[in-house]
Coordinates of C-alpha atoms in Angstrom, one line a residue:
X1 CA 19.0 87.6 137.8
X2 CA 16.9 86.7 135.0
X3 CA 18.1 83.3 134.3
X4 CA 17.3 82.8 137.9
X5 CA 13.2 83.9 138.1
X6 CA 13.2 81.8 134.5
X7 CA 14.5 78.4 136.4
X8 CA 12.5 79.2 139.6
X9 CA 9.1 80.1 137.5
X10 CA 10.0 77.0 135.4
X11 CA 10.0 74.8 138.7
X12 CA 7.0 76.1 139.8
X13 CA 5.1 75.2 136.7
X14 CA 6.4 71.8 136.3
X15 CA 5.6 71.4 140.4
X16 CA 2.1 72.7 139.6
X17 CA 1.5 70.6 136.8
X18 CA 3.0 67.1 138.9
X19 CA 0.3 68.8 141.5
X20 CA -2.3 68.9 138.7
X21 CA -1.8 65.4 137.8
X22 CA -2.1 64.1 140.9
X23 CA -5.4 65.8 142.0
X24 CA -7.1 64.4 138.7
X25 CA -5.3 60.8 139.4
X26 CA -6.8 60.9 143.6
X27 CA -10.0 62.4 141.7
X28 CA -10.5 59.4 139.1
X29 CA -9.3 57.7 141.6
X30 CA -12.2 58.4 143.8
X31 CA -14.6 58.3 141.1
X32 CA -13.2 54.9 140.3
X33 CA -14.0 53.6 143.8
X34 CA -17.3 55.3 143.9
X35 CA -18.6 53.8 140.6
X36 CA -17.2 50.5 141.4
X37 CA -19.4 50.4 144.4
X38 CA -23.2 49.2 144.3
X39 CA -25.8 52.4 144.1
X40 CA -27.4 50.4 147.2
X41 CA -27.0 47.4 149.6
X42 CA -29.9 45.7 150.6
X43 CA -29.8 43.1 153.5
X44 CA -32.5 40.7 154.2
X45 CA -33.0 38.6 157.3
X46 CA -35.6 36.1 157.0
X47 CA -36.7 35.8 160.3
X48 CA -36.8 31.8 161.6
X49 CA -35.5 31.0 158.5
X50 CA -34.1 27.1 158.6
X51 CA -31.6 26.4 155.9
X52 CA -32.9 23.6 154.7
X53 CA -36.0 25.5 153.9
X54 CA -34.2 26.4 150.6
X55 CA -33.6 23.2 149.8
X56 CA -36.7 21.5 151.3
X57 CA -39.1 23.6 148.8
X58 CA -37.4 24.4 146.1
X59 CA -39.4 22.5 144.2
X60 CA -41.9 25.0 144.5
X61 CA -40.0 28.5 143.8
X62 CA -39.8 29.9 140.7
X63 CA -37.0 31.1 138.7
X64 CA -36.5 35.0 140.2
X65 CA -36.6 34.8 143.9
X66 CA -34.3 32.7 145.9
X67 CA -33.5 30.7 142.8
X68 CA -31.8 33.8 141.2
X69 CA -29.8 34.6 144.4
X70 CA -28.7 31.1 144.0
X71 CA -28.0 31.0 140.4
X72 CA -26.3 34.2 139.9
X73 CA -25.2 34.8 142.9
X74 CA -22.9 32.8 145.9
X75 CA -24.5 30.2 147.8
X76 CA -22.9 29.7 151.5
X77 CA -24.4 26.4 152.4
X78 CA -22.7 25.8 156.3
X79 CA -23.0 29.2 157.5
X80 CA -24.1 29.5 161.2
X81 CA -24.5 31.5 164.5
X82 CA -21.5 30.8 166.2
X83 CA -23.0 32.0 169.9
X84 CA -26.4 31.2 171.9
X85 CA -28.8 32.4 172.2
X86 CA -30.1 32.1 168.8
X87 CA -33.3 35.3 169.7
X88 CA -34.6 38.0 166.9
X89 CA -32.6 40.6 168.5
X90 CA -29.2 39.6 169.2
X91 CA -29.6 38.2 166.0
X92 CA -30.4 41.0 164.1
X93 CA -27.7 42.6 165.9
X94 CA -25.3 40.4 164.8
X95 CA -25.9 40.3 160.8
X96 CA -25.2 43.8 160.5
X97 CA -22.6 44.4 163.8
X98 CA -20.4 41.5 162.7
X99 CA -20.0 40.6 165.8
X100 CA -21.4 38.7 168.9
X101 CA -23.5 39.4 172.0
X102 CA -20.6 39.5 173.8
X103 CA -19.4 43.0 172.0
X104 CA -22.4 44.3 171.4
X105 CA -24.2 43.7 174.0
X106 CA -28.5 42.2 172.9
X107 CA -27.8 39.6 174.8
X108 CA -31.3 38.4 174.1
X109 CA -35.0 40.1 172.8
X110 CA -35.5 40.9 176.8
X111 CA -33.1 40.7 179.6
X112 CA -32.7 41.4 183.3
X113 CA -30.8 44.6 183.5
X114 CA -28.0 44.1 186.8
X115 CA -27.8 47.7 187.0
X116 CA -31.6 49.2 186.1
X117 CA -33.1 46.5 188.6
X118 CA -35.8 45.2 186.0
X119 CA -36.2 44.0 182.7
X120 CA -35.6 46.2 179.2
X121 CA -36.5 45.2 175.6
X122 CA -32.9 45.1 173.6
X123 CA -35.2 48.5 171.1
X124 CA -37.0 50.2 174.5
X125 CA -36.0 53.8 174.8
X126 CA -38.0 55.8 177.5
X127 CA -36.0 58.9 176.4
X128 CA -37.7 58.9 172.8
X129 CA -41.4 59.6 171.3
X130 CA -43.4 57.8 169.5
X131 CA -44.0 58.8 165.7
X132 CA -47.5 57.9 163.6
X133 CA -48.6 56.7 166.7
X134 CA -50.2 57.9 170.1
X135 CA -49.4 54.7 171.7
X136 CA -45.6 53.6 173.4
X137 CA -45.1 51.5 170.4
X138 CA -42.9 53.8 168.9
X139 CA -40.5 54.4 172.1
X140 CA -37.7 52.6 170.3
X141 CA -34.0 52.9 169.6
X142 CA -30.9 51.2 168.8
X143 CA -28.8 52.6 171.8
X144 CA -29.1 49.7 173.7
X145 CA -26.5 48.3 170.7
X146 CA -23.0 49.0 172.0
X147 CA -21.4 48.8 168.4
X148 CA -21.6 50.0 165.3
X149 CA -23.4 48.4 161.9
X150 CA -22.0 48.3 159.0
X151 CA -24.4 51.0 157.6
X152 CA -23.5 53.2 160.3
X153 CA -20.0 52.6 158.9
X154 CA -20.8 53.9 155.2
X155 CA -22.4 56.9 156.9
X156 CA -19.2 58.0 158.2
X157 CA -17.3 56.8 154.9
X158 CA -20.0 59.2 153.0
X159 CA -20.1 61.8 155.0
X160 CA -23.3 60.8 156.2
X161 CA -24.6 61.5 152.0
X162 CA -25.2 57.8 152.1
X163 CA -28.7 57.0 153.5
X164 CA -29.5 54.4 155.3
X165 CA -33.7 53.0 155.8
X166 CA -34.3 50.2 158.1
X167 CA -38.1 48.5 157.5
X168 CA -39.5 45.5 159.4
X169 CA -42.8 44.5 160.8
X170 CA -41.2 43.8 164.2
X171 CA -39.4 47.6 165.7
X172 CA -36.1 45.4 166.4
X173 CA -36.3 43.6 162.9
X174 CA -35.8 47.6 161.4
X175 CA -33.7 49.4 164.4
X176 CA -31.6 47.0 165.6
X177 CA -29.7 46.4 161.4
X178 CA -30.3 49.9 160.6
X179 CA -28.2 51.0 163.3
X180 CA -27.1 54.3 165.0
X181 CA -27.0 57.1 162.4
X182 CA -29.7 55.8 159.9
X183 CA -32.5 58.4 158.5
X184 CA -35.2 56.4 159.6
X185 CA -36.5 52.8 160.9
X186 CA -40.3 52.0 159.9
X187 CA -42.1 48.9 161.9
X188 CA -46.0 47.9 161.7
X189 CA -48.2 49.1 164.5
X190 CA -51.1 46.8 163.7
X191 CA -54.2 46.5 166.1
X192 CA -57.2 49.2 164.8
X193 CA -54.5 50.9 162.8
X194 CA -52.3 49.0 160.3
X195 CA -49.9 51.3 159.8
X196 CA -45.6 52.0 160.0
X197 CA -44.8 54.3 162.8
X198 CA -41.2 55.1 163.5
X199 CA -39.4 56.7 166.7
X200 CA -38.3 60.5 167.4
X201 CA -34.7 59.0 167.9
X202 CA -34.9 58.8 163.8
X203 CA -36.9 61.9 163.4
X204 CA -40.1 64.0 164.4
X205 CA -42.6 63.5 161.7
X206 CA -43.6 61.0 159.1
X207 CA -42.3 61.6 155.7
X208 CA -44.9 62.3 153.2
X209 CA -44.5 59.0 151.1
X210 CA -45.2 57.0 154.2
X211 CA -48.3 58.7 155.4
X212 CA -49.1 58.4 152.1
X213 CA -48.9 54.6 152.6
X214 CA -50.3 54.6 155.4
X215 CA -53.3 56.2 154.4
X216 CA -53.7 53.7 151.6
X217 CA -55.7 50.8 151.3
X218 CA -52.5 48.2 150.9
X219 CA -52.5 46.4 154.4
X220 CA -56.6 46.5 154.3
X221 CA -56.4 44.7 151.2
X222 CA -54.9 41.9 152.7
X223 CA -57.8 40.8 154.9
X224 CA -58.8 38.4 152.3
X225 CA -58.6 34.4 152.2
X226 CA -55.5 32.9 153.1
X227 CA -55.0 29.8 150.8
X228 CA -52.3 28.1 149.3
X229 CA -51.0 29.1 146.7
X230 CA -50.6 25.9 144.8
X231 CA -53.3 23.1 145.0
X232 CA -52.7 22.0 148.7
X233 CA -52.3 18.6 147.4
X234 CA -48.8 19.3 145.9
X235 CA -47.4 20.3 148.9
X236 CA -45.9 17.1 149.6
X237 CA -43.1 18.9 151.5
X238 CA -44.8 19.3 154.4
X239 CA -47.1 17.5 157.1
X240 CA -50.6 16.9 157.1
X241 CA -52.7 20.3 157.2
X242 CA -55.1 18.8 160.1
X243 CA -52.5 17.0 162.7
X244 CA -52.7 18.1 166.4
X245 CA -49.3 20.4 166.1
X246 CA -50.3 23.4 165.2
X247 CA -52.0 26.5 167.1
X248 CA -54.1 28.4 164.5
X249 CA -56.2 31.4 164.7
X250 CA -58.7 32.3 167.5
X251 CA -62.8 31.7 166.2
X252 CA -61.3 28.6 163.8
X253 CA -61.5 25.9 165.0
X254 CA -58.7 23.4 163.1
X255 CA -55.7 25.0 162.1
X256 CA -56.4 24.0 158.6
X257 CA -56.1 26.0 155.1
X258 CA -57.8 28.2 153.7
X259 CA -58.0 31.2 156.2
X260 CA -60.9 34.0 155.8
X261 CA -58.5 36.9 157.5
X262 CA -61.9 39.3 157.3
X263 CA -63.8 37.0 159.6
X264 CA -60.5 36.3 161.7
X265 CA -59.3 39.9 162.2
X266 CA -61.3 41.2 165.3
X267 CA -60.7 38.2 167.4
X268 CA -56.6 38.1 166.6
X269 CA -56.1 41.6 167.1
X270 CA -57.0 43.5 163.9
X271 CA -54.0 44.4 161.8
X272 CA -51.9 42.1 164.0
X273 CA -53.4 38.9 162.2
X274 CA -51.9 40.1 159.3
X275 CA -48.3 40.1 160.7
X276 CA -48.7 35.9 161.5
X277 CA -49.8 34.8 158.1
X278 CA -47.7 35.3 154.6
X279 CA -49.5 38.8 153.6
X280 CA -47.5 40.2 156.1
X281 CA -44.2 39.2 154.1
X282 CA -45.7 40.7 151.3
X283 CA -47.0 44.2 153.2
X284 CA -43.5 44.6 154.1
X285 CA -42.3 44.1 150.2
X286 CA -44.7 46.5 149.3
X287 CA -43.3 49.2 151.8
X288 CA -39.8 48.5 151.0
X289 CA -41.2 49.2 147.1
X290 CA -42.7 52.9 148.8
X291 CA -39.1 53.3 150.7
X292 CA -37.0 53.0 147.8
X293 CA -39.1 55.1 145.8
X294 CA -40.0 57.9 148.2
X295 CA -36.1 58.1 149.4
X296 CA -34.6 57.6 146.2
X297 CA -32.7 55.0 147.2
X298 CA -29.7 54.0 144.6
X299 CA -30.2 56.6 142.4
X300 CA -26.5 58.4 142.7
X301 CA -22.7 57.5 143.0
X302 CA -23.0 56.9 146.7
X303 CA -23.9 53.6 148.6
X304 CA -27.6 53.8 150.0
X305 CA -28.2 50.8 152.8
X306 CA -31.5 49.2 153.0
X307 CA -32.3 46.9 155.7
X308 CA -35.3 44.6 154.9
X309 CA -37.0 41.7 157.5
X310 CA -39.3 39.9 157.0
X311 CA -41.2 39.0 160.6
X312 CA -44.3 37.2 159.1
X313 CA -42.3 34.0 158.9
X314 CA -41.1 34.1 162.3
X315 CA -45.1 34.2 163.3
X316 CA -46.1 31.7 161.3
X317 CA -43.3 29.2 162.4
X318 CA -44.4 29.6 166.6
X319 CA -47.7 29.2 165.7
X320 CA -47.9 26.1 163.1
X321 CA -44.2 24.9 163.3
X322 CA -41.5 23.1 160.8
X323 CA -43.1 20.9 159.2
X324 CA -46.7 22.7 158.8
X325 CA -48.5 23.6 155.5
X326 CA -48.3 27.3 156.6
X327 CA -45.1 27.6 156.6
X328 CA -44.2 25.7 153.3
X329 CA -46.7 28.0 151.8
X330 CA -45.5 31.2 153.7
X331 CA -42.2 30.7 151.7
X332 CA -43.5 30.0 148.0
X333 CA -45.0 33.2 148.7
X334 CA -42.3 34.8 150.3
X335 CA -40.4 33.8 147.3
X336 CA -42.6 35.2 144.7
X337 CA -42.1 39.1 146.7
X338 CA -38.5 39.0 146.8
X339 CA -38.9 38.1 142.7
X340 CA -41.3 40.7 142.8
X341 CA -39.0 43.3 144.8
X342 CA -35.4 42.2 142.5
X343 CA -37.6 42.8 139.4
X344 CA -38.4 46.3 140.9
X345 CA -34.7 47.1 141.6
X346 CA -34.1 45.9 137.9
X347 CA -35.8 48.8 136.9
X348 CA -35.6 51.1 139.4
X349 CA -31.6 50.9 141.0
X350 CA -30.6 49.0 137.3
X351 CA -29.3 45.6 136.7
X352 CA -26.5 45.2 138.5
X353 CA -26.0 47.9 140.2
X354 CA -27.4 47.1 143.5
X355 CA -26.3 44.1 145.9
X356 CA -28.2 42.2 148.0
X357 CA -27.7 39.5 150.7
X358 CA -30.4 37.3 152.3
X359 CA -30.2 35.4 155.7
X360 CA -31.2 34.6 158.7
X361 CA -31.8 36.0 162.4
X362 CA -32.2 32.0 164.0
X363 CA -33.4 28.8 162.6
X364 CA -36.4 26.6 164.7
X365 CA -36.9 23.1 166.4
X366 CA -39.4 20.9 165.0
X367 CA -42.4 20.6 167.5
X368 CA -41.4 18.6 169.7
X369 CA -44.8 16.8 169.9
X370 CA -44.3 15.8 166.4
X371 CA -40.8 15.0 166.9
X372 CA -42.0 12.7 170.1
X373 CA -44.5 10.9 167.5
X374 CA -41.7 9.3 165.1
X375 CA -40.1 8.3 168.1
X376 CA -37.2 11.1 168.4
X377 CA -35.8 12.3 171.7
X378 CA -38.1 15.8 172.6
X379 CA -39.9 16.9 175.3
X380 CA -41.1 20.0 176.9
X381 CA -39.7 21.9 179.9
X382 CA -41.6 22.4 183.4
X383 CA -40.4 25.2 184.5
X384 CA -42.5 26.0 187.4
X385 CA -41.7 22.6 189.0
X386 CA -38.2 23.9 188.7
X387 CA -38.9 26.8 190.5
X388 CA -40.2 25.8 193.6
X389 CA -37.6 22.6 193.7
X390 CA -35.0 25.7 193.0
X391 CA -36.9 28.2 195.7
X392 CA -37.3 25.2 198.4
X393 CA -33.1 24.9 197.8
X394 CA -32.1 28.4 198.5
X395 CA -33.9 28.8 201.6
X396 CA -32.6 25.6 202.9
X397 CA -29.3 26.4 201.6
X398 CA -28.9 29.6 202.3
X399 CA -31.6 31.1 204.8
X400 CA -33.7 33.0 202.2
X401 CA -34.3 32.4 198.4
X402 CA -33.0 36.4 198.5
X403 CA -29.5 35.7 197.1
X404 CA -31.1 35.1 193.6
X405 CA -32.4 38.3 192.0
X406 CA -33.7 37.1 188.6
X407 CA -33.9 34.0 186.8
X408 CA -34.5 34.4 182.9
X409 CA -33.4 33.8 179.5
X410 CA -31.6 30.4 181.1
X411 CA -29.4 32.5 183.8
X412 CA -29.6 33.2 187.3
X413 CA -28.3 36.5 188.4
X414 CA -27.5 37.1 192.0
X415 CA -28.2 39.8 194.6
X416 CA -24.3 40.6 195.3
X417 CA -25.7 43.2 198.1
X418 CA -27.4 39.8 200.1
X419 CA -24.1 37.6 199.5
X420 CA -22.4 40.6 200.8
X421 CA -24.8 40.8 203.6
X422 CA -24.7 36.6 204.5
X423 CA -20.5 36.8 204.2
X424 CA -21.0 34.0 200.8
X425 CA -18.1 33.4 199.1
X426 CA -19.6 34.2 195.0
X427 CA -17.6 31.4 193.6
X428 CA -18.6 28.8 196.1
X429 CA -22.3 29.6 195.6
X430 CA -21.7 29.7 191.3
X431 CA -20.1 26.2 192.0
X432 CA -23.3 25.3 194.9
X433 CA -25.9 26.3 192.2
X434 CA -24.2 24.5 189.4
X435 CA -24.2 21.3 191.6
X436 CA -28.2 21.8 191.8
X437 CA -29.2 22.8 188.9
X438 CA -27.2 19.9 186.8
X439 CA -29.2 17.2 189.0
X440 CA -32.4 18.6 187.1
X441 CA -34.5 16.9 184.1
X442 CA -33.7 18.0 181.3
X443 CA -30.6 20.4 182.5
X444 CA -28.1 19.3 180.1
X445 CA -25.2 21.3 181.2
X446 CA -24.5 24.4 183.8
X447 CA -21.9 27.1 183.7
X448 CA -20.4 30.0 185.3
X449 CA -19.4 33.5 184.7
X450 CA -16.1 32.8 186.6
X451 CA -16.1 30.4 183.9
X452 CA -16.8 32.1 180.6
X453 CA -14.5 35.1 181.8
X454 CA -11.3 32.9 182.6
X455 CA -11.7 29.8 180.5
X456 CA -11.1 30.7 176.5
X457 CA -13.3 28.1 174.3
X458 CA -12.7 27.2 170.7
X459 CA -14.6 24.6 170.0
X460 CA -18.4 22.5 171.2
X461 CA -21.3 24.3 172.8
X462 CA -19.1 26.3 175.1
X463 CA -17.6 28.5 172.9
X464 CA -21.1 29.5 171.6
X465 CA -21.9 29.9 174.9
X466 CA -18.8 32.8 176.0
X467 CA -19.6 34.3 172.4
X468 CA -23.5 34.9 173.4
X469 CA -21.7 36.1 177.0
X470 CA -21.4 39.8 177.8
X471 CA -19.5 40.2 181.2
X472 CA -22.0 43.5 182.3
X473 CA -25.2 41.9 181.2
X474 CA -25.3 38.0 181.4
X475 CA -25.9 36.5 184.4
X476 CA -23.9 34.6 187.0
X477 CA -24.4 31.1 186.2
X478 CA -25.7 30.2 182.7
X479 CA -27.9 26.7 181.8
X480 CA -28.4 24.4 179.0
X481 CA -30.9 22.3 178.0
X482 CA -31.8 18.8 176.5
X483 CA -31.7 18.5 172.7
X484 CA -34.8 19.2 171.5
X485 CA -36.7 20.4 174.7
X486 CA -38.3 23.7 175.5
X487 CA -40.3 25.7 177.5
X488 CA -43.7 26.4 175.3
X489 CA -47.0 24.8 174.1
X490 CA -47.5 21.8 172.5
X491 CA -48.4 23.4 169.3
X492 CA -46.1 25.5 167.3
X493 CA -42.3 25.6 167.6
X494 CA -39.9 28.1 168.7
X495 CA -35.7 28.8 169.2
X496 CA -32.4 30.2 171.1
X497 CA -30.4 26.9 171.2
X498 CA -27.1 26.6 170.2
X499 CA -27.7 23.3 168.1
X500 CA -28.1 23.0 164.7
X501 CA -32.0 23.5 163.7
X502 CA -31.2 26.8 165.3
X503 CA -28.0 27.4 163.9
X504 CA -28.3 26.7 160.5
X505 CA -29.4 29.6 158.2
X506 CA -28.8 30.5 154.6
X507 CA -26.5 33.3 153.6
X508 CA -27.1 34.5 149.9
X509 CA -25.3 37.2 148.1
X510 CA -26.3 38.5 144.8
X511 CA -25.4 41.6 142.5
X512 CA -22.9 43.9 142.3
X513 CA -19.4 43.0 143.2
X514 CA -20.4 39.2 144.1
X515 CA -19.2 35.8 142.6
X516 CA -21.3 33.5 141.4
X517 CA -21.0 30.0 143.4
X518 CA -21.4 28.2 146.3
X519 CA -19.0 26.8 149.3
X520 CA -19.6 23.8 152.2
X521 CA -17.0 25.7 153.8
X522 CA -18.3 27.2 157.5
X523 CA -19.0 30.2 157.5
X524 CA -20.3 32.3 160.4
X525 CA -22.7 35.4 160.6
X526 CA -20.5 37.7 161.8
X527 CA -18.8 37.4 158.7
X528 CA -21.7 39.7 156.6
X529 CA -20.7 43.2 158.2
X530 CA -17.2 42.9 157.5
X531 CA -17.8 41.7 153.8
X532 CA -20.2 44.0 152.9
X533 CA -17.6 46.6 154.4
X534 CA -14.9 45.1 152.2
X535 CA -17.3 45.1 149.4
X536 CA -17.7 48.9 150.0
X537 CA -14.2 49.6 150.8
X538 CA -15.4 50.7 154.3
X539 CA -14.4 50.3 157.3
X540 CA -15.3 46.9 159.3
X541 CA -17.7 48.1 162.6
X542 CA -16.3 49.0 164.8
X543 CA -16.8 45.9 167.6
X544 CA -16.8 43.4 164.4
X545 CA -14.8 40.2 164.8
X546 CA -15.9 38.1 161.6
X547 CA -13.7 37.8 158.7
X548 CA -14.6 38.9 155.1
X549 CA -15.6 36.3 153.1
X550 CA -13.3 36.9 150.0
X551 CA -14.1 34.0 147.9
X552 CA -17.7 35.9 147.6
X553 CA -16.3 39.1 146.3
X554 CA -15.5 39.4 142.4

């Protein structure tokens, strides 16, 4: 009897020790995982960001902004959007969803809702208040997204310890890559007030470090003189400053350097001014500075996300286009705060303990005015003559221009009730309104839903096209136009094209975990999410259909 409780108390010990051994090896384990991941990821969207901006001035950046990213980091030289359209939302959306409008559903900044009857904003939430402001501007939230980010994606992996801060000048340049579950999303309310305001969908108050901010004298400071910032004569990379393609600032009268912002502000909307010229680039730096401080962002074992876009350059580029002065000097500056902000997380986070990645929501078309004046195909788009020519067709056509309910963002959605009502076959009238609208100027090609949802497309314009398609949400029949043409002034430039100018955007990684090098291989931004998941040993979102890029990963 003894001999037996000796061999059964001798099991239990060496079963308690094996136990023993392999809680400390899942514990190291974990610990292992945890200290082999970055203290925090920061993604960066440049918004309007061209690639060959990188390459076009380089001349001009130093040695720690975008040259570091490039030099110690991985360099993805033929990464794209693989959908259209090519808008701040959806692509916002997609950088941080790895996926495409067609999953998650911001089909475009604005978009005829088929089953709300009007027009939402891809960040409008009625159901919401407005925080640091008495004004709608803060009636925002992400629930308009349909999948996850991949920061909501380390919440869950953390046990929501992880914390995630989204921070733009635009509200859908901070919700939209912040995602669902993030602690807060801080935009610029400019006007008479200058300040970030965030949404009751994040939480009721403003933190003390932000009022704190906001109280300062930072974005006042800013109404100074806009100059370059090297002699103007050096910027050889660019256009004339005085051409006839640029719009400029109300109570100026050539859009020409330098810029008094003081004089300026009150006829361009106060604070606003600030948001199209490249202090706002560096305002925004200076509250991602506050944010990482006042959250204490990076400063334990687990993965903190920080979302960071910078607006300013998409203002700048509809306002002075391409090839302007502004812009060129928009990005030297821009390049001397993200040397400014790495140096912080030097200090702050620690030399290599932080990753970062920098890209783009959409690129932009030269102005076609310019473009027109060295003799390249470009025009602009009348779209009220199309209109009527489209009005006069349906009520010949049909009996009543009824049948259409909306025509925007390049689709026309139908009133299903009136086809019902007439007895209209819906594929014969897709097919009827496709044989119109191709006979247009400058209608370069016309599709279908019938089309995008039983055709599957690998390749060209099309498969762009069903990839920017969300059965629910787009419209009924979808159009494309010439190379190079669009609707809007002949000053200034804009986007949403599936061609390259619009397409092409840089894709740096840098820091923690990353490779140092560079690939002409394609790459496509829905690939970011799921890397950065892989990176983190997360799991991908949860609509993501990009592929990690493992060649960037060390």
């Amino acid at each position: 009897m003894k001999q037996n409780t000796f061999i059964i108390l001798l099991c239990f010990a060496i079963l308690s020790c094996n136990a023993q051994k392999n809680f400390s090896s899942t514990n190291n384990q974990t610990r292992l995982t945890q200290s082999n991941s970055p203290k925090l990821v920061v993604g960066i969207v440049v918004d309007q960001m061209r690639y060959d901006y990188l390459t076009r001035f380089d001349s001009k950046f130093g040695e720690g902004g975008f040259k570091r990213m490039m030099r110690e980091g991985f360099n993805c030289k033929n990464n794209h959007f693989n959908y259209v359209p090519t808008y701040t939302g959806p692509g916002h959306a997609s950088v941080f969803t790895g996926t495409t409008p067609k999953y998650h559903g911001v089909i475009s900044n604005n978009w005829y809702s088929k089953t709300e009857k009007k027009v939402v904003y891809c960040a409008g939430d009625e159901n919401v208040k407005s925080i640091g402001t008495e004004s709608d501007a803060g009636k925002m939230s992400p629930h308009r997204m349909l999948t996850t980010s991949f920061a909501d994606e380390n919440k869950l992996f953390t046990q929501m310890r992880g914390k995630t801060i989204g921070i733009a000048i635009k509200d859908r340049g901070a919700i939209l890559p912040a995602g669902h579950t993030a602690d807060a999303a801080y935009w610029f309310y400019g006007k008479d007030k200058g300040h970030f305001i965030t949404s009751s969908f994040y939480r009721n108050d403003l933190p003390k470090w932000v009022n704190q901010f906001n109280d300062s004298d930072t974005a006042e400071s800013y109404f100074k003189v806009w100059d370059t910032h090297y002699d103007i004569k050096s910027y050889t990379e660019s256009g004339s400053d005085d051409n006839n393609f640029e719009g400029g600032f109300k109570g100026k009268e050539k859009a020409t350097f330098p810029y008094d912002l003081a004089k300026l502000k009150d006829k361009n909307g106060g604070f606003d001014l600030l948001k199209a010229t490249a202090y706002g680039n560096s305002l925004t730096t200076e509250f991602a500075i506050a944010s990482v401080k006042g959250e204490a962002l990076g400063k334990d074992s687990t993965t903190d996300i920080l979302t960071l876009s910078y607006s300013s350059t998409d203002y700048v580029g509809h306002n002075f286009g391409v090839n302007s002065k502004e812009v060129e000097d928009t990005y030297v500056r821009l390049d001397k705060d993200l040397e400014r902000f790495f140096e912080f997380l030097d200090t702050e986070v620690g030399v290599g303990e932080y990753t970062v990645f920098l890209t783009a929501d959409h690129g932009a078309v030269n102005v076609p005015s310019y473009l027109q004046s060295v003799k390249i195909p470009a025009g602009y788009l009348d779209y009220n003559s199309r209109k009527k020519k489209f009005t006069a067709f349906l009520e010949e056509k049909y009996g009543t221009k009824d049948v259409v309910e909306n025509v925007s963002n390049n689709q026309i959605f139908f009133n299903k009730t009136k086809l019902k009502e007439l007895n209209l076959n819906l594929h014969q009238v897709e097919q009827d309104l496709v044989d119109e609208q191709i006979s247009y100027p400058n209608i370069a090609k016309v599709y279908t839903a019938t089309t995008m949802n039983s055709t599957n497309f690998s390749t060209g314009i099309e498969a762009l096209l069903q990839n920017g398609f969300n059965q629910k949400r787009s419209g009924d029949v979808i159009i494309l136009d010439d190379i190079a043409h669009i609707a809007y002034s002949r000053t200034g430039s804009t986007h949403g094209s599936g061609l390259n100018y619009d397409t092409h955007v840089p894709l740096l990684f840098f820091g923690k975990g990353i490779k140092q090098g560079e690939t002409l291989q394609k790459t496509v931004i829905p690939d970011i999410a799921p890397t950065i998941s892989a990176l983190l040993g997360i799991s991908f979102p949860n609509g993501a259909t990009g592929t990690p890029l493992g060649f960037v990963l060390d």
